[in-house]
Short mmCIF file of C-alpha atoms in Angstrom, two decimals:
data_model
loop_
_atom_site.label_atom_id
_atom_site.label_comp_id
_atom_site.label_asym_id
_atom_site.label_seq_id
_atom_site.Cartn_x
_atom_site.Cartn_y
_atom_site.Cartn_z
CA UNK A 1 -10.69 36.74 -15.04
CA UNK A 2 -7.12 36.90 -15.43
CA UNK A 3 -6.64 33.37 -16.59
CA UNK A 4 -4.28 31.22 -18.08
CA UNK A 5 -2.34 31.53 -21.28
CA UNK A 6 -3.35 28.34 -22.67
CA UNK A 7 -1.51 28.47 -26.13
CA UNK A 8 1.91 29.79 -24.47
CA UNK A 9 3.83 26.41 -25.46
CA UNK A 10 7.68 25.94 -25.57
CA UNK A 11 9.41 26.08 -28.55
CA UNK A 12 11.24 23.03 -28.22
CA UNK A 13 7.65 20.88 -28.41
CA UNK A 14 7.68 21.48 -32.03
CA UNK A 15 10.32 19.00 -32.66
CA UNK A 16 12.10 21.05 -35.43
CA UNK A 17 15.89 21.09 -34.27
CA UNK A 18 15.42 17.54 -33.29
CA UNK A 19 13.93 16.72 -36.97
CA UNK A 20 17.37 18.58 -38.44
CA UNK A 21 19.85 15.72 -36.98
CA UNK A 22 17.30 12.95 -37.33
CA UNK A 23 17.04 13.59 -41.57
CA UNK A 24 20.80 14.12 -41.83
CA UNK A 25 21.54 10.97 -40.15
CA UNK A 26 18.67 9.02 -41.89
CA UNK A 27 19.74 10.42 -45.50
CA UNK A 28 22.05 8.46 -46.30
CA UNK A 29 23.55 4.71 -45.48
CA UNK A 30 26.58 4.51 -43.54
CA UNK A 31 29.41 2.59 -45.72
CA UNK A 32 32.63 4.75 -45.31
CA UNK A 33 35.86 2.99 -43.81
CA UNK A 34 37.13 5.15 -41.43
CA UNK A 35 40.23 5.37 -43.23
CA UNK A 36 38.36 7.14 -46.02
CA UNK A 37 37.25 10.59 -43.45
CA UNK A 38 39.05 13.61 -43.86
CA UNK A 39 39.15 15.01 -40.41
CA UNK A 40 40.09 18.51 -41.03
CA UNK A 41 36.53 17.97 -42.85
CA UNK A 42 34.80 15.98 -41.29
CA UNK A 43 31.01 16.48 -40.39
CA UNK A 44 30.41 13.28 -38.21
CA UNK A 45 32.58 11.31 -35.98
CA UNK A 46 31.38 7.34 -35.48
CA UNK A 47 32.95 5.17 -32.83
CA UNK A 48 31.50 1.80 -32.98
CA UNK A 49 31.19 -1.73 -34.65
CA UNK A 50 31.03 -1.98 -38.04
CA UNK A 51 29.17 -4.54 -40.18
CA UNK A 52 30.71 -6.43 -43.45
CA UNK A 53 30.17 -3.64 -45.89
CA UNK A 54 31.90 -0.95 -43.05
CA UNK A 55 28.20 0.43 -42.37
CA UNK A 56 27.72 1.16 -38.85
CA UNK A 57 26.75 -1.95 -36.99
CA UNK A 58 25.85 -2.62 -33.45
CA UNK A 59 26.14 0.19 -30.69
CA UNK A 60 28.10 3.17 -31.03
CA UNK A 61 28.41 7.21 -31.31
CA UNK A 62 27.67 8.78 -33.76
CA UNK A 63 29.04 12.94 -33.34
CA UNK A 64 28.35 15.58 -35.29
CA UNK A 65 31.78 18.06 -33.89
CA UNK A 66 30.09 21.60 -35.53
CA UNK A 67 27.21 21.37 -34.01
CA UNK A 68 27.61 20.00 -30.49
CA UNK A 69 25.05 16.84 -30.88
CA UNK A 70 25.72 13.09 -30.72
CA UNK A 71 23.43 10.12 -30.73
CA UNK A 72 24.66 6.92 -28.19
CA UNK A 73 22.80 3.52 -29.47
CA UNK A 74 22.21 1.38 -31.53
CA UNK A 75 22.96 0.52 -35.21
CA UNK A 76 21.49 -1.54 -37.88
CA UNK A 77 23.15 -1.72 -41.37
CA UNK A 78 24.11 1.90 -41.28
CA UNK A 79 21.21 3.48 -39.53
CA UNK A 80 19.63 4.21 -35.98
CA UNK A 81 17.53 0.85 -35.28
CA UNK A 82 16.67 -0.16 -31.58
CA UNK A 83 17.33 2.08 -28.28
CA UNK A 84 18.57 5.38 -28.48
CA UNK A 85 19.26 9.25 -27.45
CA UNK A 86 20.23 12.28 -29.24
CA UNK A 87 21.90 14.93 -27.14
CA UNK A 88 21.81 18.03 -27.62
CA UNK A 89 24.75 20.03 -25.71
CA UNK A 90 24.68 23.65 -24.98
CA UNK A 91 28.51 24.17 -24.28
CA UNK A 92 28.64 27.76 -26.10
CA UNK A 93 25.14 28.59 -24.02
CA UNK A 94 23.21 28.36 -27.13
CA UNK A 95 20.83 25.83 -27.38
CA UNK A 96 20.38 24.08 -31.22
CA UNK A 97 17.23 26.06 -32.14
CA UNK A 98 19.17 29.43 -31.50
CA UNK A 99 17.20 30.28 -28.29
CA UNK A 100 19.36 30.98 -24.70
CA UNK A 101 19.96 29.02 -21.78
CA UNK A 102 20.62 29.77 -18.68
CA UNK A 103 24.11 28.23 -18.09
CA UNK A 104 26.90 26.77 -20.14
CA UNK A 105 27.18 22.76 -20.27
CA UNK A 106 23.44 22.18 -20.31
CA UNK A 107 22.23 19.72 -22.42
CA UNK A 108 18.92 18.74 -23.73
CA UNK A 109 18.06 14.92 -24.87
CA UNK A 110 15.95 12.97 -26.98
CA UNK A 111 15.44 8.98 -25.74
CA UNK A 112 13.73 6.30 -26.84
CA UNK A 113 13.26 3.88 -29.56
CA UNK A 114 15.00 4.23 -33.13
CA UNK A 115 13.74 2.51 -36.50
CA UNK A 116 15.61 2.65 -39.80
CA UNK A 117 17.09 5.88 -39.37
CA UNK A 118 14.16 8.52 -37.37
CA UNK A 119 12.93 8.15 -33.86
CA UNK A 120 9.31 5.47 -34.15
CA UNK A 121 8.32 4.29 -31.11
CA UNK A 122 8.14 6.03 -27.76
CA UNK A 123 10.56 8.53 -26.86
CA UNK A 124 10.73 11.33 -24.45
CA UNK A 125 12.30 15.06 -25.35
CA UNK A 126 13.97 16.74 -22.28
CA UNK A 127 14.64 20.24 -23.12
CA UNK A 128 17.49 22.29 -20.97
CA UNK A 129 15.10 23.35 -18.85
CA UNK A 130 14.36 20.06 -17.71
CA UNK A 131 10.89 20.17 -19.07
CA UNK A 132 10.06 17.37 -21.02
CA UNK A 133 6.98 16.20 -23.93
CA UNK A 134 6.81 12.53 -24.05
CA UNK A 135 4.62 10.02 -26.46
CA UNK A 136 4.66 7.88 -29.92
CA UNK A 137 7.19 9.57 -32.45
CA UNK A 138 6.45 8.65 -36.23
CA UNK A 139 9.28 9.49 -38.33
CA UNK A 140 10.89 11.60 -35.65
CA UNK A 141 7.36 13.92 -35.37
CA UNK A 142 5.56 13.35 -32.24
CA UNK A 143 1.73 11.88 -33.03
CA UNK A 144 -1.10 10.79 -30.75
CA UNK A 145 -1.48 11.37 -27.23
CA UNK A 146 1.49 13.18 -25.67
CA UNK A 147 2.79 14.12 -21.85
CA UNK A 148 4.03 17.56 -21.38
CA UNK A 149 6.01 18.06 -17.86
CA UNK A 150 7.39 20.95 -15.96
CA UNK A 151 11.29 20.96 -14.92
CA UNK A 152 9.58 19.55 -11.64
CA UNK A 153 8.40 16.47 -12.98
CA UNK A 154 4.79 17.94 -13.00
CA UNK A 155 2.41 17.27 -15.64
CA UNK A 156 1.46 20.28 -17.49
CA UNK A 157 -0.38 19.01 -20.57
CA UNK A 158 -1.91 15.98 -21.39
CA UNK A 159 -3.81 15.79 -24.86
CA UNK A 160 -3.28 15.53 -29.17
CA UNK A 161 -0.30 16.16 -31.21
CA UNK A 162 -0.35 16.41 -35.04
CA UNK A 163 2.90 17.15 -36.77
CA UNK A 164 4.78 17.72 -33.74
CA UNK A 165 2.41 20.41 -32.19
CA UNK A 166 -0.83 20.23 -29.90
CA UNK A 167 -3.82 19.66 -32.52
CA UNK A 168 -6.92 18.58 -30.87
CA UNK A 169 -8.30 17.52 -27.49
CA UNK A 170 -6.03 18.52 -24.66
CA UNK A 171 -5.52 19.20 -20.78
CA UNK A 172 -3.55 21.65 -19.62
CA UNK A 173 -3.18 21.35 -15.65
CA UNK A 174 -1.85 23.73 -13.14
CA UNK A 175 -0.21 23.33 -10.08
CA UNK A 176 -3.12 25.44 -7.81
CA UNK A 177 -4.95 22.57 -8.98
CA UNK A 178 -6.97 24.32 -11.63
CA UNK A 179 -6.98 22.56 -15.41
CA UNK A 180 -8.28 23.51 -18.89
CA UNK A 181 -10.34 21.45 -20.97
CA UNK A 182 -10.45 22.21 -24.78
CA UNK A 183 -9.46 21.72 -28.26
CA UNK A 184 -6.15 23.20 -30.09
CA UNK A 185 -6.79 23.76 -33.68
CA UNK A 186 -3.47 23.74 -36.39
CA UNK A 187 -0.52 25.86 -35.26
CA UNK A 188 -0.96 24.68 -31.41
CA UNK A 189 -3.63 27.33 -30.48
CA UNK A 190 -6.49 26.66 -28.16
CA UNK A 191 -9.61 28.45 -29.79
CA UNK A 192 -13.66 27.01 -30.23
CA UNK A 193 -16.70 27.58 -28.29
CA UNK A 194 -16.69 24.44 -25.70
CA UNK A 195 -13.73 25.04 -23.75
CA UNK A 196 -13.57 25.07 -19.82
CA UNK A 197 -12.03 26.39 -17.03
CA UNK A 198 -12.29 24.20 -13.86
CA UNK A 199 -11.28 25.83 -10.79
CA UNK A 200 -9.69 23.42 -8.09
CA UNK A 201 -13.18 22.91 -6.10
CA UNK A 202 -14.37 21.18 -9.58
CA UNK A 203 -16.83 24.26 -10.72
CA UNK A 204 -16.55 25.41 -14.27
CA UNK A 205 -15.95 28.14 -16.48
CA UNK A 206 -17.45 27.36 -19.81
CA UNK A 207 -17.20 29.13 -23.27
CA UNK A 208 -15.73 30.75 -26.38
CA UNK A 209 -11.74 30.99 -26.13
CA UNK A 210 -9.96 32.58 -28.98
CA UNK A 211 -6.41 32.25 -30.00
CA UNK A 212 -5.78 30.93 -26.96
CA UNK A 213 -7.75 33.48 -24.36
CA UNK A 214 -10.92 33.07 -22.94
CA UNK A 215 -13.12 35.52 -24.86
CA UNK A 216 -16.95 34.61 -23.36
CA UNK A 217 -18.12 32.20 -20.57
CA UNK A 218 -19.92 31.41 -18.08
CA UNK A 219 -19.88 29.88 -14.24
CA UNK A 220 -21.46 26.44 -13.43
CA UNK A 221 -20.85 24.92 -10.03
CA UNK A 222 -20.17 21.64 -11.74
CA UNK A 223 -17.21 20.63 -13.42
CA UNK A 224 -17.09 18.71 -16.97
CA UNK A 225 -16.37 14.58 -17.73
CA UNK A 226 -13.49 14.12 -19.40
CA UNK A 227 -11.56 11.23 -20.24
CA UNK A 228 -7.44 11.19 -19.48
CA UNK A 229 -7.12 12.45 -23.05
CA UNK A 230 -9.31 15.20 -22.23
CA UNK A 231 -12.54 15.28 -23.72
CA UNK A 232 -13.91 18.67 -23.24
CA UNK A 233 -17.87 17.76 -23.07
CA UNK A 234 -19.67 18.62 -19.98
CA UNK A 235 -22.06 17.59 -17.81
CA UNK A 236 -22.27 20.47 -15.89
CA UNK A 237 -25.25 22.57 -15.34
CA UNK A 238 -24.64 25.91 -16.80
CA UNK A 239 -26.16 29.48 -16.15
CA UNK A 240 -26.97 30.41 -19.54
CA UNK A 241 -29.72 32.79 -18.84
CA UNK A 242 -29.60 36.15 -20.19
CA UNK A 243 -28.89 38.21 -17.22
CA UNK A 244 -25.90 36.09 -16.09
CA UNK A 245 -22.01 37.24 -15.85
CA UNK A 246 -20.09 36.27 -18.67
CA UNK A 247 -16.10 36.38 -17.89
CA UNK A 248 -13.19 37.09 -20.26
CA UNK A 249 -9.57 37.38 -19.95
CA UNK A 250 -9.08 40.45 -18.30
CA UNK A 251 -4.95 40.85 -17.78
CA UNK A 252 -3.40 43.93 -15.76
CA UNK A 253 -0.53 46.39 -17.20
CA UNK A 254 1.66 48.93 -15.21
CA UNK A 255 -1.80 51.18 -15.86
CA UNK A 256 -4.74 49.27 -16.29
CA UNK A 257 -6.13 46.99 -13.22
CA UNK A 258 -9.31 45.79 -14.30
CA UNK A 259 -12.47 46.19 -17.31
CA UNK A 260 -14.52 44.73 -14.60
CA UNK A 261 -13.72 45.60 -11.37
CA UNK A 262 -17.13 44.99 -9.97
CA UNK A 263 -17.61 41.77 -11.41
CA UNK A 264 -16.34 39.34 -8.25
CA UNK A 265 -14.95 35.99 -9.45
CA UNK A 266 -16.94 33.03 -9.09
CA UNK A 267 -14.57 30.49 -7.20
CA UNK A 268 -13.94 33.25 -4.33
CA UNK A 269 -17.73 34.12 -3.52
CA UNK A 270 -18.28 30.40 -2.98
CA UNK A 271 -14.75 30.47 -0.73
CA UNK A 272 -14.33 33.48 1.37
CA UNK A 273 -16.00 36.82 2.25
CA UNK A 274 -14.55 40.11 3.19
CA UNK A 275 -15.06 41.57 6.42
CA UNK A 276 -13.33 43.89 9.74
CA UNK A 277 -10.20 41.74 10.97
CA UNK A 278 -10.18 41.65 14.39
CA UNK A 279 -5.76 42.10 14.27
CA UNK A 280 -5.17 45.56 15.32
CA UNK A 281 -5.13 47.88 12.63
CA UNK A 282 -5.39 45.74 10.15
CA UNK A 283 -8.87 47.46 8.69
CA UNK A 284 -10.64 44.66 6.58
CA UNK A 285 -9.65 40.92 6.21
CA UNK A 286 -10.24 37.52 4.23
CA UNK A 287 -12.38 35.05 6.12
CA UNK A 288 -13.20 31.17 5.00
CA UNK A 289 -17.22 30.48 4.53
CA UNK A 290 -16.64 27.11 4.53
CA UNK A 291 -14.12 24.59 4.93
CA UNK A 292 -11.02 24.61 2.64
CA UNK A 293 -9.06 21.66 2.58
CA UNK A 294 -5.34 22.08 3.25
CA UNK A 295 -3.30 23.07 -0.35
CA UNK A 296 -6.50 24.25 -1.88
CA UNK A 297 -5.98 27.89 -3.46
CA UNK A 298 -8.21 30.00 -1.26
CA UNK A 299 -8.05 33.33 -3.60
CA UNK A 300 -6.67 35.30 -5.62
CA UNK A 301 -4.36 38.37 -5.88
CA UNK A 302 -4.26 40.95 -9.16
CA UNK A 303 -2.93 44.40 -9.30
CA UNK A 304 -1.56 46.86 -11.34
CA UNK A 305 2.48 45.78 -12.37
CA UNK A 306 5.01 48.30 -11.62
CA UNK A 307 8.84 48.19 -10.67
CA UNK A 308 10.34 47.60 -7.47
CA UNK A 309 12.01 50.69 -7.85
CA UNK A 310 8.49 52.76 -8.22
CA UNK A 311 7.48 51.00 -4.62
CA UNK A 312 10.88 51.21 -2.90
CA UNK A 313 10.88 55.09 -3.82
CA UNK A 314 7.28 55.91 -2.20
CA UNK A 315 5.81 56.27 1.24
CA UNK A 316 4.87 53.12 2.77
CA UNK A 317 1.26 54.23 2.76
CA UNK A 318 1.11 53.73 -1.01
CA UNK A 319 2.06 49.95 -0.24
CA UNK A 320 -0.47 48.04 1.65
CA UNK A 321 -1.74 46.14 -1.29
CA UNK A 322 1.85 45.23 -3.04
CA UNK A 323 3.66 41.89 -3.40
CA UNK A 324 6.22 40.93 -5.45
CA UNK A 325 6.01 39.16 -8.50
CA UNK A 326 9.15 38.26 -9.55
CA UNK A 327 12.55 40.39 -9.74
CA UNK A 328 11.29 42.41 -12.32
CA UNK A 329 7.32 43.68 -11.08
CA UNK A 330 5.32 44.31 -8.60
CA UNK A 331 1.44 43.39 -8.09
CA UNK A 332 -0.14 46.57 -6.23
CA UNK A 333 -3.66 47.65 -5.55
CA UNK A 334 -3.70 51.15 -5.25
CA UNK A 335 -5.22 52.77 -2.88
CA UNK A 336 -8.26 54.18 -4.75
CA UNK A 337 -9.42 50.58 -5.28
CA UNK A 338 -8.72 49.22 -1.74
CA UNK A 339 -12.06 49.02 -1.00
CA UNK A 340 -14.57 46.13 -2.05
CA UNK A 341 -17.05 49.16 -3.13
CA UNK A 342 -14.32 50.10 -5.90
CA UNK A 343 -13.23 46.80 -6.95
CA UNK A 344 -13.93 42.97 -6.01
CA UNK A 345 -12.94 40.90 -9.12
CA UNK A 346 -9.82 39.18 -6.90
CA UNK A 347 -9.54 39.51 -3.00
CA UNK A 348 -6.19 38.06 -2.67
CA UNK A 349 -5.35 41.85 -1.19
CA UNK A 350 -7.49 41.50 1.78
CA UNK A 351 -5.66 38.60 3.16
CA UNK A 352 -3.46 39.58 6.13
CA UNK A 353 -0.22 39.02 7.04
CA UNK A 354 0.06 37.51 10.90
CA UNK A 355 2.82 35.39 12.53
CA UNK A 356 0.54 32.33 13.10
CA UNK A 357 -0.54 32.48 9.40
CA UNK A 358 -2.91 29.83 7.93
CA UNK A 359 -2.47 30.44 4.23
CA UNK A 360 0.74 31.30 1.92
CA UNK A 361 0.92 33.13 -0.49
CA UNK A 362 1.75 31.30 -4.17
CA UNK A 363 2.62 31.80 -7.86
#
């Protein structure tokens, strides 16, 4: 089972560069004149209303020059009180936390609702990316149920944030329509011995899952209750006898294809079969034993990962079973394991290409 790297998490989620900006502005009351700033100095600009005392008062901007950040709202007696967003801008293409972006003149945002000084209420974190975490901030440290989207809009998380981080129940959901059910312990990890898999027809891996991996389950053909905050119980009726598969995470290299080769997965026995295609010299192909709806993920493809260069600089006859990745890799089947007799655990391979296709292929 190749699987899903449930504890990769972005950086960003952990609130820390936004927690920088929200104590220094929160330390200490605003009650300089602006006559008393010495710009060559000067750590913060303010434009804005000021109240009787010169604190800042009403709505304004509040820039911090150095640094590239600025908070637009508003102002109550010297501090952030009401509606509110800190930017974040990435004009020297370094974001604040010191990791890259991709262009210059990005910028990254926190909005929502301000109390004496740190973000309290709801607010939503939009990272340069464009992928954003949104729920209840307390202090400026997200708490309580949280949203995590891609730079799509899609949501990729769903579940329990302590101290900024995931910490408890969670769903993580994936775009082929396949989610994880579990439990992240301190630090943001998903680890403990009920977490599930559930592939997109609803059956179930079940099991152990350590730092994050899936260490040991096992298949049901029925998929757990959970609530939208993810409870990871189950009602599903699980193979537990002795003699039954158990599947781990099971991840490819440039050498290594597979511990279990001969161990099929689950969710393709139940979906297609392998058999003779009747295109011309096309030698085996993927068939349907049932009926797939349309945007369900019909298999899967692994492989060995290897440069473009390594496939561009061989015979062709080495590359029946290669796709692309990305830029970078490869995903090949070599020829020694072409055949179902010398390896089964994914059959993405055996699908054909034809002009009048009925499938795509996905990552």
């Amino acid at each position: 089972f190749g699987g899903k790297k449930a504890y990769q998490r972005r950086k960003h989620h952990s609130c820390s560069q936004i927690l920088k900006y929200i104590r220094i502005m929160s330390r200490k009351k605003r009650s300089r004149n602006v006559e008393e700033v010495d710009e060559e100095e000067e750590e913060e600009v303010y434009r804005g209303p000021r109240n009787a005392s010169g604190q800042y008062h009403g709505r304004g901007t509040l820039t911090f020059p150095k640094d590239n950040v600025r908070y637009e709202g508003r102002f109550l007696n010297g501090l952030q009180h009401g509606a509110g967003c800190l930017y974040f801008h990435n004009t020297d293409s370094e974001s604040v936390d010191g990791s890259m972006s991709s262009s210059e003149g990005e910028t990254a945002t926190l909005k929502g609702q301000w109390a004496q000084g740190a973000m309290n209420g709801r607010g939503t974190y939009t990272h340069y990316d464009m992928t954003s975490v949104e729920g209840i901030y307390v202090e400026g440290v997200l708490e309580g149920e949280v949203t995590e989207r891609d730079e799509d809009g899609f949501t990729t998380f769903i579940g329990n944030y302590t101290h900024g981080e995931r910490n408890g129940k969670g769903t993580l959901y994936f775009r082929d329509g396949g989610t994880i059910y579990g439990a992240w312990s301190s630090g943001g990890v998903l680890a403990g011995r009920d977490v599930s898999y559930v592939y997109p027809d609803g059956s179930t891996l079940k099991g152990i899952w350590k730092d994050g991996a899936m260490h040991k389950a096992r298949y049901s053909t029925s998929s757990p209750s959970s609530s939208s905050s993810s409870s990871s119980s189950s009602s599903s009726r699980s193979n537990n006898s002795a003699d039954a598969p158990t599947y781990s995470e099971d991840i490819s290299t440039d050498t290594h294809l597979s511990h279990h080769p001969l161990l099929p997965d689950p969710y393709e026995t139940s979906t297609v079969y392998v058999a003779p295609s009747p295109l011309p010299n096309a030698g085996e192909g993927l068939f349907a034993n049932k009926d797939i709806p349309a945007g369900r993920i019909v298999s899967f493809y692994n492989g060995i990962r290897i440069p473009h260069s390594v496939v561009d600089g061989r015979s062709w006859k080495f590359n029946d079973n290669t796709i692309s990745l990305d830029d970078d890799l490869v995903i090949d089947i070599p020829p020694a394991h072409s055949a179902t007799s010398s390896y089964c655990a994914s059959l993405g391979h055996k699908a054909n290409h034809c002009k009048t296709n009925n499938a795509k292929y996905d990552r």
